[in-house]
PDB file of C-alpha atoms in Angstrom:
ATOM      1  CA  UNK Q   1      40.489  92.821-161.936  1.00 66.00           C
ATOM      2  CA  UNK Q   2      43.098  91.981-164.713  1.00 86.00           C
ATOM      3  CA  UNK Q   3      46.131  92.964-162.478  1.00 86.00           C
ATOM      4  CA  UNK Q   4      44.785  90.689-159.051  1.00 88.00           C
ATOM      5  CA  UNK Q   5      44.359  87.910-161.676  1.00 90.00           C
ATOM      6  CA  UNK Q   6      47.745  88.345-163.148  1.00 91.00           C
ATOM      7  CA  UNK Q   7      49.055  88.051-159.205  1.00 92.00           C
ATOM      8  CA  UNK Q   8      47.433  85.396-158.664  1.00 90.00           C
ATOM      9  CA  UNK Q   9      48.364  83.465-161.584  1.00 92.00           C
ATOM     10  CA  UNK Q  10      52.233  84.333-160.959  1.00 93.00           C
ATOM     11  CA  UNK Q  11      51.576  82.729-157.369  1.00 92.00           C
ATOM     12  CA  UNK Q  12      50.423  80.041-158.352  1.00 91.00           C
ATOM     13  CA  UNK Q  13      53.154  79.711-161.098  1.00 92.00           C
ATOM     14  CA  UNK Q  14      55.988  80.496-158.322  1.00 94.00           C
ATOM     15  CA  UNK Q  15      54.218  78.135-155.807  1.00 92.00           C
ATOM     16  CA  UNK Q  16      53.963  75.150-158.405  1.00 90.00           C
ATOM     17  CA  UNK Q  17      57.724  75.686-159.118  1.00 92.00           C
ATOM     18  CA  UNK Q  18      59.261  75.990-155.638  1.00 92.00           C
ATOM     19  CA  UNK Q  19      57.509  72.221-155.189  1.00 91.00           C
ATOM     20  CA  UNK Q  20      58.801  71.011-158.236  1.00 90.00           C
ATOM     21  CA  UNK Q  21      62.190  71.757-157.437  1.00 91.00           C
ATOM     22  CA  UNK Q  22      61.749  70.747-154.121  1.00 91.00           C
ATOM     23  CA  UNK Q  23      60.760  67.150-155.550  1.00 89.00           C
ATOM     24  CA  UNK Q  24      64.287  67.262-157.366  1.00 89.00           C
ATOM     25  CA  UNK Q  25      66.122  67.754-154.711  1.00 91.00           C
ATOM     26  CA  UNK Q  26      64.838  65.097-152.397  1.00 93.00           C
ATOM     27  CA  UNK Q  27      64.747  61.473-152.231  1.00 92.00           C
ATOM     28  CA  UNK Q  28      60.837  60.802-150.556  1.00 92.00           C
ATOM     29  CA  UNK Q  29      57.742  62.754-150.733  1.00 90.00           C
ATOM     30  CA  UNK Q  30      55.037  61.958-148.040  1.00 91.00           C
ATOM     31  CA  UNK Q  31      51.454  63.200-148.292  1.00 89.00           C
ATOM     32  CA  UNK Q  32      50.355  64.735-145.101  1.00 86.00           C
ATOM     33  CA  UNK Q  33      46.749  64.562-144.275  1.00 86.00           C
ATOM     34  CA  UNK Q  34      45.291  66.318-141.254  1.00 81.00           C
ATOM     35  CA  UNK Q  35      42.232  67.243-139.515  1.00 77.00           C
ATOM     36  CA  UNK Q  36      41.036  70.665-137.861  1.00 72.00           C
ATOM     37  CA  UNK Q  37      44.935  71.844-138.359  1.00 73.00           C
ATOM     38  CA  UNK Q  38      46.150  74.587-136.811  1.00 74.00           C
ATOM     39  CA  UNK Q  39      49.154  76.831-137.045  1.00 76.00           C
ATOM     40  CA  UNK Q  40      51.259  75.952-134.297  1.00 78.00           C
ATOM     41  CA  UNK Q  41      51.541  72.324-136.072  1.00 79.00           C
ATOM     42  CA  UNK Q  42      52.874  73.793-138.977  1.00 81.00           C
ATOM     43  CA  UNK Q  43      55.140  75.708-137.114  1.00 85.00           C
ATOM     44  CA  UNK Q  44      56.738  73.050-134.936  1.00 86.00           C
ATOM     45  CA  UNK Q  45      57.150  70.255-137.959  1.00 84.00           C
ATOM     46  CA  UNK Q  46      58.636  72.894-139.757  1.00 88.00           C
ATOM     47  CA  UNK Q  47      60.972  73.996-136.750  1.00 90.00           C
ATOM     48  CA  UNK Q  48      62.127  70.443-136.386  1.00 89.00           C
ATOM     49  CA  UNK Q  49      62.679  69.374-139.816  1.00 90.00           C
ATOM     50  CA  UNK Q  50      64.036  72.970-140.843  1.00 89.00           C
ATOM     51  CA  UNK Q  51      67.595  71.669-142.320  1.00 89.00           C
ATOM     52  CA  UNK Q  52      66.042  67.958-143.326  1.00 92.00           C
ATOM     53  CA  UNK Q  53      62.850  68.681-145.425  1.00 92.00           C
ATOM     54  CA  UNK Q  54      60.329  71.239-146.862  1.00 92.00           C
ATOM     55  CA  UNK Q  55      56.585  70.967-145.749  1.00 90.00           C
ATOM     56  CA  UNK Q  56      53.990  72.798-148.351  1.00 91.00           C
ATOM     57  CA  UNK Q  57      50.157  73.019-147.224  1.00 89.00           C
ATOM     58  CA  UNK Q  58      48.877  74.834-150.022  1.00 89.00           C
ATOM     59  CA  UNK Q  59      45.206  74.429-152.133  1.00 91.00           C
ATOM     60  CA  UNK Q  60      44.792  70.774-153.402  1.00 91.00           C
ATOM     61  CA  UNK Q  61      44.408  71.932-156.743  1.00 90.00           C
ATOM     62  CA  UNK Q  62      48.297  73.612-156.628  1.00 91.00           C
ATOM     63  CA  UNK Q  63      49.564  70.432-155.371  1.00 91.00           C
ATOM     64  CA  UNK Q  64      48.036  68.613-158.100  1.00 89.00           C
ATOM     65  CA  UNK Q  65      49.010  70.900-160.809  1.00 88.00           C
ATOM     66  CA  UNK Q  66      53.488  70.603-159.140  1.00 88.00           C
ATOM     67  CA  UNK Q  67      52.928  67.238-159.546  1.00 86.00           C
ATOM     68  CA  UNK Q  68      51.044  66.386-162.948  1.00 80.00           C
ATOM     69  CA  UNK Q  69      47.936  64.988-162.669  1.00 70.00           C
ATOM     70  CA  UNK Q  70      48.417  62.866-166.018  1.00 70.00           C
ATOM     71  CA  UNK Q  71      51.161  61.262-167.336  1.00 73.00           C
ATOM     72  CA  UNK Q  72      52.986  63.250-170.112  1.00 73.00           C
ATOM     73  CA  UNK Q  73      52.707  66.475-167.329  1.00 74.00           C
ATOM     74  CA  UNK Q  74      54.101  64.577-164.729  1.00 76.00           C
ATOM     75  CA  UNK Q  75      57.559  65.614-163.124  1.00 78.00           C
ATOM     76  CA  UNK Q  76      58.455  62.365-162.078  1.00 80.00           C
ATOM     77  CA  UNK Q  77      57.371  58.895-162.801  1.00 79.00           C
ATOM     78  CA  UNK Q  78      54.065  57.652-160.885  1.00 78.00           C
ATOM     79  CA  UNK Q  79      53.278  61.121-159.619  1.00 82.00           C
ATOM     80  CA  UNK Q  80      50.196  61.512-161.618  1.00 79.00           C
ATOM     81  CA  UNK Q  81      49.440  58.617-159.590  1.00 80.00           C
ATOM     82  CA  UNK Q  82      50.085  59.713-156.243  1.00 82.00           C
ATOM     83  CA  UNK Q  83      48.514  63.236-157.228  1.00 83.00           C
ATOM     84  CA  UNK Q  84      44.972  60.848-157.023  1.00 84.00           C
ATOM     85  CA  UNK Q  85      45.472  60.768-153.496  1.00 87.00           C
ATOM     86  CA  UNK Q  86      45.471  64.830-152.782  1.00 89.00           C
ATOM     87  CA  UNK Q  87      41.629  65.442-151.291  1.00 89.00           C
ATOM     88  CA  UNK Q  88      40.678  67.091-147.840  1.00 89.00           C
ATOM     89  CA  UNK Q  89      43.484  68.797-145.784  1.00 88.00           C
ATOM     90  CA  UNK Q  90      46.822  67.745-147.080  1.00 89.00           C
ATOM     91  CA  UNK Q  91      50.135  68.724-147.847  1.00 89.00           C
ATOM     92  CA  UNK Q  92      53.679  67.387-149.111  1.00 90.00           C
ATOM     93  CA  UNK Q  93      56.648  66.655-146.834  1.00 92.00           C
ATOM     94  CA  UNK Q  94      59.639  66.221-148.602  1.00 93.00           C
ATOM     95  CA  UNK Q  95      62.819  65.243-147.340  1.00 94.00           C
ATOM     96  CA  UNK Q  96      65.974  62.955-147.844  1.00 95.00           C
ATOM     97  CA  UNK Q  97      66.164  61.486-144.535  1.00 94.00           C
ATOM     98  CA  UNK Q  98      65.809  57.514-144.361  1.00 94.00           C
ATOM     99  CA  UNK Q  99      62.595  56.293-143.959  1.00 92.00           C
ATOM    100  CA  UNK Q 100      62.835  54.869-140.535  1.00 93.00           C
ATOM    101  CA  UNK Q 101      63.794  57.858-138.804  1.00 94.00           C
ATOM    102  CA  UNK Q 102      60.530  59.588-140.251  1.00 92.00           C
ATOM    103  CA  UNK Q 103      58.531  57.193-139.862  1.00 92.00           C
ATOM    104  CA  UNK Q 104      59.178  57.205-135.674  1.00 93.00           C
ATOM    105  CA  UNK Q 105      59.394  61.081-135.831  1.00 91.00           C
ATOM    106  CA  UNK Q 106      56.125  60.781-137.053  1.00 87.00           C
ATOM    107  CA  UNK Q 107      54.704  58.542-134.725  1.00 88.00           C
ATOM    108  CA  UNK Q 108      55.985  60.420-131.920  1.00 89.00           C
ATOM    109  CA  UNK Q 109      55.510  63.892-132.696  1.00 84.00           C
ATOM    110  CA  UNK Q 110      52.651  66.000-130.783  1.00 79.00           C
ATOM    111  CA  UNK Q 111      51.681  69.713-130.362  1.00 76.00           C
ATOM    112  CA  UNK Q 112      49.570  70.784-126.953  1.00 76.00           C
ATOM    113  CA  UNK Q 113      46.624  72.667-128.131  1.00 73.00           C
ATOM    114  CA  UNK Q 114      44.213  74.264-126.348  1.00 75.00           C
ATOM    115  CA  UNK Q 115      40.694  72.712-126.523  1.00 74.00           C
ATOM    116  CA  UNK Q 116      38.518  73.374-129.253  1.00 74.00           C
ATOM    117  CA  UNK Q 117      34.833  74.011-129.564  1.00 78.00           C
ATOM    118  CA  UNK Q 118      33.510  69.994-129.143  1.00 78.00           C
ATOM    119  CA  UNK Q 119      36.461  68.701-128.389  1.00 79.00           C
ATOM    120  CA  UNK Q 120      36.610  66.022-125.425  1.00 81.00           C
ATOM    121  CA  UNK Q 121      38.057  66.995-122.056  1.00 80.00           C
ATOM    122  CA  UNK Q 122      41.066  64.894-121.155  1.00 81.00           C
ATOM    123  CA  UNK Q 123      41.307  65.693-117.475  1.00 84.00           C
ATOM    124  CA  UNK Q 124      38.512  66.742-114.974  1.00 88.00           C
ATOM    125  CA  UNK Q 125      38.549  69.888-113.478  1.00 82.00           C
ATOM    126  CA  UNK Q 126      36.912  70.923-110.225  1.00 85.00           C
ATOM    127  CA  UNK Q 127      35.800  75.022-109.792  1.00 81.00           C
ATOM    128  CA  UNK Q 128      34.771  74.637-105.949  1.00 81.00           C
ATOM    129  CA  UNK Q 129      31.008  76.563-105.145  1.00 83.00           C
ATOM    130  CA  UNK Q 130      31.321  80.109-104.367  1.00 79.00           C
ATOM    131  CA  UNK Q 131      32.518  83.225-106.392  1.00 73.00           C
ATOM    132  CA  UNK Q 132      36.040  82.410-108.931  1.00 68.00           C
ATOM    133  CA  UNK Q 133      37.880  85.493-109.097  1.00 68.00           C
ATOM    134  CA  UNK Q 134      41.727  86.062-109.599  1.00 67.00           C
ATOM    135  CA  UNK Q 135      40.319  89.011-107.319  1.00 64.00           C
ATOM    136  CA  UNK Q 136      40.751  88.192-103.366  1.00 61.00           C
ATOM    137  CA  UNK Q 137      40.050  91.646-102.322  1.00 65.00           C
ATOM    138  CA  UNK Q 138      36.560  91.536-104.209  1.00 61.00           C
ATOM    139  CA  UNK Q 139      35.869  88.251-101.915  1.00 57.00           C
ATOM    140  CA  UNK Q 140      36.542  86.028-104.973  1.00 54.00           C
ATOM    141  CA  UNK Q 141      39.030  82.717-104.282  1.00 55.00           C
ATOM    142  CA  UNK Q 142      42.363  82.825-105.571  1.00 54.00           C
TER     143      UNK Q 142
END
């Protein structure tokens, strides 16, 4: 048990300090809040801002603990602050880029996903009556 705890603990340690640096070297952090997220969202944010910014979804509680939750701990003035607003799914976006052009990246950006379970349709499909098969030769339509 003492040796998975001592892993862990060095994550969490490494973790807390690649965002702290991070927050040095850039001029804006944004707090990302999402619902239901999956993967390829991740994935494609981080494609397109690979060279511009750093994205880090990570437990709330790491977050908290790179920024300072109080003031003598914090890394940067006001973050104990901001760290007030880390509940639910979120994550850090950090980048130097001007504001504007985030803001309408942002705005714009949006990954196709396949449905999920109570999710509402966006187009109607019609199945005609009779047997669906990707099988003609079983008498199923193609």
């Amino acid at each position: 048990k003492k040796k998975h705890e001592l892993k862990r603990q060095r994550y969490i340690e490494e973790t807390v300090e690649k965002i702290e640096d991070s927050i040095k070297n850039f001029n804006f952090i944004f707090l990302v809040k999402v619902e239901e997220m999956r993967n390829s969202f991740i994935q494609k944010f981080r494609a397109d801002w690979e060279s511009k910014g750093k994205i880090f979804f990570h437990k709330n509680t790491i977050l908290k603990m790179a920024l300072g939750s109080d003031k003598p701990n914090e890394i940067e003035e006001n973050l104990g602050e901001f760290s007030k607003e880390i509940y639910g799914e979120c994550g850090f976006f950090l980048t130097s880029k001007p504001l504007e052009e985030v803001r309408e990246y942002v705005e714009n950006f949006t990954v196709k996903e396949y449905a999920r379970l109570r999710s509402i349709a966006t187009e109607t499909v019609t199945i005609p009556a009779g047997i669906v098969s990707h099988h003609p030769e079983k008498g199923g339509q193609p």
